[in-house]
């Protein structure tokens, strides 16, 4: 099997895995109280946005 | 997940992330017709991911837009000046607005030009998010449009919204937009399965 066809198969497998995960997550969230899932979601989202360094703004403005 | 879904209103109570709070603050400044579309929708309903921009379709004239700009004291325009903004919109371009001292997440505003945009505005859903209200595009359009956009991330968003709201979707409308957007059966089957 060539590198290309092997990688295409792997890509397709990953995609199916991700969709399966989406199904699992959607099932989980339907069964989980809002307070529980939204607390976890908030922790993740807040940590990402709060980690953005403020000097990013300055760099972009200079471009 | 506790959700109350009726014809034009969805009620959800959740712990608000910084992204939710930003959206609530921004839309509270809008006093014309708008809908939020695309990536923020799955996030609003629990998908754990981030986004660089929040897409907003608007219907507004120049005078109202100017009044809105005056309220943007904590925000600034990223890709044009305030004076240029409405002509950008009229030309079909988007204008990007962010909180002062930040670049993302930013709001990408577009004037409603296409049939999909106009349909979304006419058939918008109100989401009561704790004590706040945000307008969103109908899921039937969003799911079909995500299939049309076609990246893996779009497909995953489409699957998530479909999984979550399948008992509330107007299937005929979803099928109509899938057909209008010329999405191949193979793609629909791969992402949403049989329905």
mmCIF file of N, CA and C in Angstrom, chain A residues 12 15 18-20 22-23 25-26 29-35 37-39 41-42 44-46 48-50 52 56-57 60-61, chain B residues 1-2 12-19 43 45-51 76 101-105 152 155-156 159-160 163-164 190:
data_model
loop_
_atom_site.group_PDB
_atom_site.id
_atom_site.type_symbol
_atom_site.label_atom_id
_atom_site.label_comp_id
_atom_site.label_asym_id
_atom_site.label_seq_id
_atom_site.Cartn_x
_atom_site.Cartn_y
_atom_site.Cartn_z
ATOM 1 N N UNK A 12 -9.717 8.828 6.821
ATOM 2 C CA UNK A 12 -11.119 8.409 6.838
ATOM 3 C C UNK A 12 -11.480 7.765 8.186
ATOM 4 N N UNK A 15 -11.746 10.424 10.831
ATOM 5 C CA UNK A 15 -12.999 11.167 10.678
ATOM 6 C C UNK A 15 -14.162 10.390 11.305
ATOM 7 N N UNK A 18 -13.957 10.507 15.008
ATOM 8 C CA UNK A 18 -14.399 11.803 15.539
ATOM 9 C C UNK A 18 -15.917 11.899 15.567
ATOM 10 N N UNK A 19 -16.573 11.390 14.503
ATOM 11 C CA UNK A 19 -18.044 11.412 14.492
ATOM 12 C C UNK A 19 -18.603 10.506 15.593
ATOM 13 N N UNK A 20 -17.939 9.370 15.806
ATOM 14 C CA UNK A 20 -18.385 8.489 16.904
ATOM 15 C C UNK A 20 -18.247 9.192 18.248
ATOM 16 N N UNK A 22 -18.403 12.425 18.690
ATOM 17 C CA UNK A 22 -19.477 13.432 18.747
ATOM 18 C C UNK A 22 -20.770 12.770 19.240
ATOM 19 N N UNK A 23 -21.073 11.575 18.715
ATOM 20 C CA UNK A 23 -22.282 10.856 19.147
ATOM 21 C C UNK A 23 -22.214 10.538 20.646
ATOM 22 N N UNK A 25 -20.421 12.100 22.906
ATOM 23 C CA UNK A 25 -20.491 13.339 23.682
ATOM 24 C C UNK A 25 -21.927 13.876 23.724
ATOM 25 N N UNK A 26 -22.619 13.824 22.578
ATOM 26 C CA UNK A 26 -24.009 14.308 22.535
ATOM 27 C C UNK A 26 -24.891 13.469 23.461
ATOM 28 N N UNK A 29 -24.008 14.498 27.066
ATOM 29 C CA UNK A 29 -24.495 15.827 27.460
ATOM 30 C C UNK A 29 -26.016 15.821 27.657
ATOM 31 N N UNK A 30 -26.707 15.000 26.874
ATOM 32 C CA UNK A 30 -28.171 14.915 27.035
ATOM 33 C C UNK A 30 -28.539 14.369 28.418
ATOM 34 N N UNK A 31 -27.678 13.483 28.941
ATOM 35 C CA UNK A 31 -27.983 12.825 30.225
ATOM 36 C C UNK A 31 -27.414 13.592 31.425
ATOM 37 N N UNK A 32 -26.615 14.612 31.153
ATOM 38 C CA UNK A 32 -25.856 15.273 32.220
ATOM 39 C C UNK A 32 -26.496 16.610 32.602
ATOM 40 N N UNK A 33 -26.624 16.893 33.901
ATOM 41 C CA UNK A 33 -27.209 18.181 34.315
ATOM 42 C C UNK A 33 -26.415 19.369 33.740
ATOM 43 N N UNK A 34 -27.142 20.430 33.382
ATOM 44 C CA UNK A 34 -26.502 21.628 32.794
ATOM 45 C C UNK A 34 -25.357 22.150 33.658
ATOM 46 N N UNK A 35 -25.572 22.097 34.964
ATOM 47 C CA UNK A 35 -24.562 22.643 35.864
ATOM 48 C C UNK A 35 -23.228 21.895 35.704
ATOM 49 N N UNK A 37 -22.109 19.812 32.922
ATOM 50 C CA UNK A 37 -21.401 19.950 31.641
ATOM 51 C C UNK A 37 -20.951 21.383 31.378
ATOM 52 N N UNK A 38 -21.787 22.352 31.806
ATOM 53 C CA UNK A 38 -21.422 23.737 31.473
ATOM 54 C C UNK A 38 -20.251 24.228 32.327
ATOM 55 N N UNK A 39 -20.098 23.641 33.510
ATOM 56 C CA UNK A 39 -18.944 24.006 34.340
ATOM 57 C C UNK A 39 -17.655 23.532 33.657
ATOM 58 N N UNK A 41 -17.310 22.868 30.437
ATOM 59 C CA UNK A 41 -17.134 23.629 29.196
ATOM 60 C C UNK A 41 -16.533 25.005 29.500
ATOM 61 N N UNK A 42 -17.065 25.641 30.533
ATOM 62 C CA UNK A 42 -16.575 26.966 30.929
ATOM 63 C C UNK A 42 -15.085 26.911 31.288
ATOM 64 N N UNK A 44 -12.812 24.887 30.260
ATOM 65 C CA UNK A 44 -11.994 24.722 29.059
ATOM 66 C C UNK A 44 -11.932 26.028 28.257
ATOM 67 N N UNK A 45 -13.095 26.586 27.950
ATOM 68 C CA UNK A 45 -13.142 27.785 27.099
ATOM 69 C C UNK A 45 -12.436 28.963 27.773
ATOM 70 N N UNK A 46 -12.721 29.165 29.061
ATOM 71 C CA UNK A 46 -12.092 30.284 29.767
ATOM 72 C C UNK A 46 -10.578 30.142 29.770
ATOM 73 N N UNK A 48 -8.661 28.713 27.616
ATOM 74 C CA UNK A 48 -8.078 28.991 26.292
ATOM 75 C C UNK A 48 -7.997 30.495 26.054
ATOM 76 N N UNK A 49 -9.136 31.194 26.238
ATOM 77 C CA UNK A 49 -9.135 32.628 25.924
ATOM 78 C C UNK A 49 -8.289 33.438 26.908
ATOM 79 N N UNK A 50 -8.261 32.984 28.158
ATOM 80 C CA UNK A 50 -7.484 33.752 29.141
ATOM 81 C C UNK A 50 -5.984 33.536 28.972
ATOM 82 N N UNK A 52 -4.463 33.775 26.117
ATOM 83 C CA UNK A 52 -3.973 34.539 24.960
ATOM 84 C C UNK A 52 -3.186 35.741 25.483
ATOM 85 N N UNK A 56 -0.274 39.910 21.691
ATOM 86 C CA UNK A 56 -0.721 39.457 20.361
ATOM 87 C C UNK A 56 -1.362 40.630 19.621
ATOM 88 N N UNK A 57 -2.113 41.433 20.346
ATOM 89 C CA UNK A 57 -2.797 42.581 19.750
ATOM 90 C C UNK A 57 -1.789 43.527 19.120
ATOM 91 N N UNK A 60 -0.239 42.196 15.899
ATOM 92 C CA UNK A 60 -1.148 42.202 14.748
ATOM 93 C C UNK A 60 -1.381 43.623 14.252
ATOM 94 N N UNK A 61 -1.505 44.570 15.159
ATOM 95 C CA UNK A 61 -1.741 45.949 14.746
ATOM 96 C C UNK A 61 -0.583 46.497 13.920
ATOM 97 N N UNK B 1 -28.767 17.305 29.768
ATOM 98 C CA UNK B 1 -28.964 18.702 29.377
ATOM 99 C C UNK B 1 -30.442 19.035 29.481
ATOM 100 N N UNK B 2 -30.720 20.073 30.238
ATOM 101 C CA UNK B 2 -32.101 20.509 30.318
ATOM 102 C C UNK B 2 -32.297 21.678 29.363
ATOM 103 N N UNK B 12 -32.361 27.810 27.918
ATOM 104 C CA UNK B 12 -31.254 27.027 28.475
ATOM 105 C C UNK B 12 -30.592 27.827 29.598
ATOM 106 N N UNK B 13 -30.302 27.145 30.669
ATOM 107 C CA UNK B 13 -29.563 27.765 31.767
ATOM 108 C C UNK B 13 -28.243 27.043 31.912
ATOM 109 N N UNK B 14 -27.167 27.788 31.946
ATOM 110 C CA UNK B 14 -25.840 27.168 32.037
ATOM 111 C C UNK B 14 -24.863 28.109 32.715
ATOM 112 N N UNK B 15 -23.720 27.569 33.091
ATOM 113 C CA UNK B 15 -22.639 28.438 33.576
ATOM 114 C C UNK B 15 -22.051 29.133 32.364
ATOM 115 N N UNK B 16 -21.965 30.439 32.408
ATOM 116 C CA UNK B 16 -21.524 31.185 31.230
ATOM 117 C C UNK B 16 -20.005 31.238 31.152
ATOM 118 N N UNK B 17 -19.485 30.924 29.970
ATOM 119 C CA UNK B 17 -18.039 31.060 29.743
ATOM 120 C C UNK B 17 -17.754 32.515 29.356
ATOM 121 N N UNK B 18 -16.482 32.851 29.259
ATOM 122 C CA UNK B 18 -16.137 34.215 28.824
ATOM 123 C C UNK B 18 -16.671 34.480 27.424
ATOM 124 N N UNK B 19 -16.741 33.423 26.617
ATOM 125 C CA UNK B 19 -17.259 33.581 25.250
ATOM 126 C C UNK B 19 -18.759 33.906 25.280
ATOM 127 N N UNK B 43 -21.296 25.596 20.209
ATOM 128 C CA UNK B 43 -20.653 25.937 21.486
ATOM 129 C C UNK B 43 -21.718 26.371 22.500
ATOM 130 N N UNK B 45 -24.588 25.383 22.730
ATOM 131 C CA UNK B 45 -25.302 24.204 23.225
ATOM 132 C C UNK B 45 -24.352 23.099 23.675
ATOM 133 N N UNK B 46 -23.186 23.480 24.136
ATOM 134 C CA UNK B 46 -22.367 22.553 24.893
ATOM 135 C C UNK B 46 -21.154 21.945 24.238
ATOM 136 N N UNK B 47 -20.969 22.158 22.925
ATOM 137 C CA UNK B 47 -19.792 21.535 22.322
ATOM 138 C C UNK B 47 -18.534 22.190 22.897
ATOM 139 N N UNK B 48 -17.558 21.363 23.237
ATOM 140 C CA UNK B 48 -16.345 21.903 23.860
ATOM 141 C C UNK B 48 -15.324 22.194 22.786
ATOM 142 N N UNK B 49 -15.405 23.415 22.280
ATOM 143 C CA UNK B 49 -14.391 23.893 21.354
ATOM 144 C C UNK B 49 -14.376 25.420 21.404
ATOM 145 N N UNK B 50 -13.399 25.994 20.787
ATOM 146 C CA UNK B 50 -13.325 27.454 20.778
ATOM 147 C C UNK B 50 -13.579 27.941 19.354
ATOM 148 N N UNK B 51 -13.626 29.236 19.196
ATOM 149 C CA UNK B 51 -13.770 29.804 17.861
ATOM 150 C C UNK B 51 -13.062 31.137 17.816
ATOM 151 N N UNK B 76 -13.614 47.773 19.018
ATOM 152 C CA UNK B 76 -13.039 48.506 17.886
ATOM 153 C C UNK B 76 -13.116 47.659 16.625
ATOM 154 N N UNK B 101 -8.214 45.941 23.099
ATOM 155 C CA UNK B 101 -7.091 45.161 23.633
ATOM 156 C C UNK B 101 -7.175 43.669 23.338
ATOM 157 N N UNK B 102 -7.987 43.293 22.367
ATOM 158 C CA UNK B 102 -7.966 41.891 21.954
ATOM 159 C C UNK B 102 -8.256 41.796 20.458
ATOM 160 N N UNK B 103 -7.923 40.661 19.901
ATOM 161 C CA UNK B 103 -8.178 40.437 18.480
ATOM 162 C C UNK B 103 -9.213 39.328 18.302
ATOM 163 N N UNK B 104 -9.077 38.296 19.111
ATOM 164 C CA UNK B 104 -10.076 37.244 19.055
ATOM 165 C C UNK B 104 -10.483 36.844 20.474
ATOM 166 N N UNK B 105 -11.698 36.343 20.589
ATOM 167 C CA UNK B 105 -12.670 36.174 19.514
ATOM 168 C C UNK B 105 -13.222 37.522 19.043
ATOM 169 N N UNK B 152 -13.885 19.094 7.944
ATOM 170 C CA UNK B 152 -14.173 18.105 8.986
ATOM 171 C C UNK B 152 -14.845 18.760 10.191
ATOM 172 N N UNK B 155 -18.445 19.397 9.424
ATOM 173 C CA UNK B 155 -19.202 18.138 9.476
ATOM 174 C C UNK B 155 -19.466 17.732 10.933
ATOM 175 N N UNK B 156 -18.459 17.901 11.776
ATOM 176 C CA UNK B 156 -18.635 17.533 13.193
ATOM 177 C C UNK B 156 -19.690 18.421 13.868
ATOM 178 N N UNK B 159 -23.093 17.253 12.689
ATOM 179 C CA UNK B 159 -23.473 16.007 13.366
ATOM 180 C C UNK B 159 -23.921 16.292 14.802
ATOM 181 N N UNK B 160 -23.182 17.187 15.483
ATOM 182 C CA UNK B 160 -23.501 17.504 16.875
ATOM 183 C C UNK B 160 -24.895 18.143 16.985
ATOM 184 N N UNK B 163 -27.497 15.511 16.200
ATOM 185 C CA UNK B 163 -27.651 14.587 17.337
ATOM 186 C C UNK B 163 -28.499 15.217 18.446
ATOM 187 N N UNK B 164 -28.179 16.461 18.731
ATOM 188 C CA UNK B 164 -28.793 17.125 19.880
ATOM 189 C C UNK B 164 -30.258 17.510 19.640
ATOM 190 N N UNK B 190 -22.911 10.046 5.097
ATOM 191 C CA UNK B 190 -21.666 9.901 5.863
ATOM 192 C C UNK B 190 -21.733 10.701 7.170
#
